[in-house]
Coordinates of C-alpha atoms and ligand atoms in Angstrom, one line a residue:
X1037 CA 92.0 74.3 159.2
X1038 CA 90.4 72.2 161.8
X1039 CA 92.1 68.8 162.3
X1040 CA 91.8 68.4 166.2
X1041 CA 88.3 67.3 166.0
X1042 CA 89.0 63.6 167.0
X1043 CA 85.1 62.6 166.8
X1044 CA 84.9 59.2 165.2
X1045 CA 81.8 60.0 162.8
X1046 CA 82.7 63.3 161.4
X1047 CA 86.2 63.4 161.0
X1048 CA 87.6 66.4 159.4
X1049 CA 89.0 65.9 156.2
X1050 CA 91.0 67.5 153.4
X1051 CA 90.3 66.5 149.8
X1052 CA 92.9 67.6 146.9
X1053 CA 91.7 66.8 143.2
X1054 CA 93.5 66.9 139.9
X1055 CA 92.4 66.2 136.6
X1056 CA 94.8 64.0 134.5
X1057 CA 94.5 64.8 130.8
X1058 CA 95.7 62.7 128.0
X1059 CA 99.5 62.8 127.4
X1060 CA 100.0 65.3 130.2
X1061 CA 103.6 64.2 131.4
X1062 CA 103.9 67.2 133.8
X1063 CA 100.8 66.6 135.8
X1064 CA 102.5 63.8 138.0
X1065 CA 105.1 66.1 139.1
X1066 CA 103.0 69.0 139.6
X1067 CA 100.4 67.3 141.5
X1068 CA 103.2 65.4 143.8
X1069 CA 104.8 68.9 144.6
X1070 CA 101.5 70.5 145.2
X1071 CA 100.4 68.0 147.6
X1072 CA 103.8 67.6 149.1
X1073 CA 103.6 71.4 150.1
X1074 CA 100.0 70.9 151.7
X1075 CA 101.3 68.0 153.6
X1076 CA 104.3 69.7 154.8
X1077 CA 102.4 72.6 156.1
X1078 CA 100.0 70.3 157.9
X1079 CA 103.1 69.0 159.8
X1080 CA 103.4 65.3 158.7
X1081 CA 106.8 63.7 159.1
X1082 CA 109.1 64.0 156.0
X1083 CA 108.9 60.2 155.7
X1084 CA 105.0 60.4 155.2
X1085 CA 105.3 63.1 152.9
X1086 CA 108.1 61.4 150.7
X1087 CA 106.2 58.1 150.4
X1088 CA 102.8 59.9 149.7
X1089 CA 104.7 62.0 146.9
X1090 CA 106.2 58.9 145.4
X1091 CA 102.8 57.1 145.3
X1092 CA 101.1 60.0 143.7
X1093 CA 103.9 60.5 141.1
X1094 CA 103.9 56.7 140.1
X1095 CA 100.2 56.4 140.2
X1096 CA 99.5 59.5 138.1
X1097 CA 102.5 58.8 135.7
X1098 CA 101.0 55.2 135.0
X1099 CA 97.5 57.0 134.2
X1100 CA 99.3 59.3 131.6
X1101 CA 101.6 56.5 130.3
X1102 CA 99.3 53.5 130.2
X1103 CA 95.8 55.0 130.0
X1104 CA 94.1 57.8 128.5
X1105 CA 93.0 60.3 131.0
X1106 CA 91.5 60.3 134.6
X1107 CA 91.5 61.8 138.2
X1108 CA 93.5 61.8 141.3
X1109 CA 92.2 62.3 144.6
X1110 CA 94.0 62.6 147.9
X1111 CA 92.0 62.4 151.0
X1112 CA 93.5 63.5 154.2
X1113 CA 92.4 62.7 157.6
X1114 CA 94.5 62.8 160.8
X1115 CA 95.1 59.0 160.8
X1116 CA 95.8 58.5 157.3
X1117 CA 96.0 59.6 153.6
X1118 CA 94.4 58.0 150.7
X1119 CA 95.7 58.5 147.1
X1120 CA 93.0 57.4 144.8
X1121 CA 93.5 57.3 140.7
X1122 CA 90.7 56.4 138.7
X1123 CA 91.2 56.2 134.8
X1124 CA 89.7 55.5 131.5
X1125 CA 91.9 53.4 129.4
X1126 CA 93.1 49.7 128.3
X1127 CA 92.9 48.4 131.9
X1128 CA 95.3 45.8 133.3
X1129 CA 94.4 42.3 132.4
X1130 CA 96.8 40.6 135.0
X1131 CA 97.2 42.6 138.0
X1132 CA 99.6 40.1 139.7
X1133 CA 101.9 40.3 136.7
X1134 CA 101.7 44.0 136.4
X1135 CA 102.9 44.2 140.1
X1136 CA 106.3 42.3 139.5
X1137 CA 109.5 44.3 139.4
X1138 CA 110.6 44.7 135.9
X1139 CA 107.1 43.9 134.2
X1140 CA 106.3 46.6 131.7
X1141 CA 104.3 46.9 128.4
X1142 CA 105.7 50.3 127.8
X1143 CA 106.5 51.2 124.4
X1144 CA 109.9 51.7 122.8
X1145 CA 109.0 55.5 122.8
X1146 CA 108.2 55.6 126.5
X1147 CA 111.2 53.8 127.3
X1148 CA 113.3 56.3 125.3
X1149 CA 111.9 59.1 127.5
X1150 CA 113.0 57.1 130.7
X1151 CA 110.1 55.4 131.8
X1152 CA 109.0 51.7 131.5
X1153 CA 111.3 50.2 134.1
X1154 CA 108.4 48.1 135.4
X1155 CA 109.0 49.7 138.9
X1156 CA 106.1 52.0 139.6
X1157 CA 103.8 49.6 141.0
X1158 CA 106.4 47.6 143.2
X1159 CA 107.4 51.3 144.4
X1160 CA 103.9 52.4 145.2
X1161 CA 103.5 49.0 147.3
X1162 CA 106.6 49.6 149.0
X1163 CA 105.7 53.4 149.9
X1164 CA 102.0 52.6 151.3
X1165 CA 100.6 50.4 154.0
X1166 CA 97.6 49.2 151.6
X1167 CA 97.2 49.2 148.0
X1168 CA 94.2 47.9 146.1
X1169 CA 94.0 47.8 142.6
X1170 CA 90.7 47.2 140.5
X1171 CA 90.8 47.2 136.9
X1172 CA 88.5 46.3 133.9
X1173 CA 90.0 45.3 130.4
X1174 CA 88.9 48.3 128.0
X1175 CA 87.4 50.5 130.6
X1176 CA 89.8 51.6 132.9
X1177 CA 91.7 51.2 136.3
X1178 CA 91.3 52.2 140.0
X1179 CA 94.3 52.4 142.3
X1180 CA 93.8 53.3 145.9
X1181 CA 96.8 53.5 148.1
X1182 CA 96.5 54.2 151.9
X1183 CA 99.5 55.6 154.1
X1184 CA 98.8 55.6 157.7
X1185 CA 100.0 58.5 159.8
X1186 CA 102.0 58.4 163.1
X1187 CA 100.0 60.0 165.9
X1188 CA 101.6 63.1 167.5
X1189 CA 102.9 61.1 170.5
X1190 CA 104.7 58.6 168.0
X1191 CA 106.3 61.1 165.8
X1192 CA 109.2 61.7 168.3
Ligands
ATP619 N1 96.7 52.8 135.0 C1 97.1 51.7 134.1 N2 96.4 51.5 133.1 C2 96.7 50.4 132.4 N3 97.9 49.7 132.6 C3 98.4 49.9 133.8 C4 98.2 51.1 134.5 N4 99.2 51.1 135.6 C5 100.0 50.1 135.4 N5 99.7 49.3 134.4 C6 100.5 48.3 133.6 O1 101.3 47.5 134.6 C7 102.4 47.7 134.3 C8 103.5 47.9 135.5 O2 103.5 49.2 135.8 P1 104.6 49.8 136.5 O3 104.1 51.4 137.1 O4 105.1 49.0 137.7 O5 105.6 49.8 135.4 P2 105.7 50.8 134.3 O6 104.7 52.0 134.3 O7 105.7 50.3 132.9 O8 107.2 51.3 134.3 P3 107.9 52.5 135.2 O9 106.7 52.8 136.2 O10 109.1 51.8 136.0 O11 108.1 53.8 134.5 C9 102.6 48.7 133.2 O12 103.6 48.7 132.1 C10 101.3 48.3 132.4 O13 101.3 47.5 131.7
MG620 MG1 104.7 53.1 136.1

C-alpha cells in the first residue's frame, strides 16, 4: 500500500465501507474490530486506534438503534481518519440536546439491552477532533467525525 506519497493534490487514501442493515446489532462491533485491525496494520498509535474504534462503534450503534439503515465509510489518509455514517431514519430534531450527556430517546426495550445511557454522542465528541452532524427530520442523519493522526516524528 502506498502511504508515503505526500503530494498535496493526490493523497493516497484507503476507504472502508460497511452496509448497516435494519436491526443488525452486530454490525457496529464487527465494523469496529475490522477497521481496528487495518489501522493496527497501518501502524497507527494505540490511542488513535482506540478512539476511532469507539467513534465507529457508537456512530453505527446509533444508526441501528435510532435510525433504520445506513452506511459507514472510513476514509484513511496519512494525516487523518474520517468516520462517516449516513442513515435513513427519523432524524434528530434538536442536535444540541442530543449531544447532552444522559439525553436519550431509547425505548425501554433498548435500555433493557444495555443501551440508551445517552453517552454515545458525547463519547464520539470526546474521541474525535472534529464532529459534524447534519440531520433532516423524517429523512435521516449524516455524522462525520475526524481524528487527526500524529505524524511519524510525533509518535515517540
Ligand atoms: N442516527 C440517529 N438517528 C436518529 N436519532 C439519533 C441518531 N443518533 C442519535 N440520535 C438521538 O440522539 C440521542 C442521543 O444519542 P446518544 O448516542 O448520545 O445516546 P443513546 O444512543 O440514546 O444512548 P447510548 O449511546 O449511551 O447507548 C438518541 O437517544 C437519539 O434520540
Ligand atoms: Mg448511542
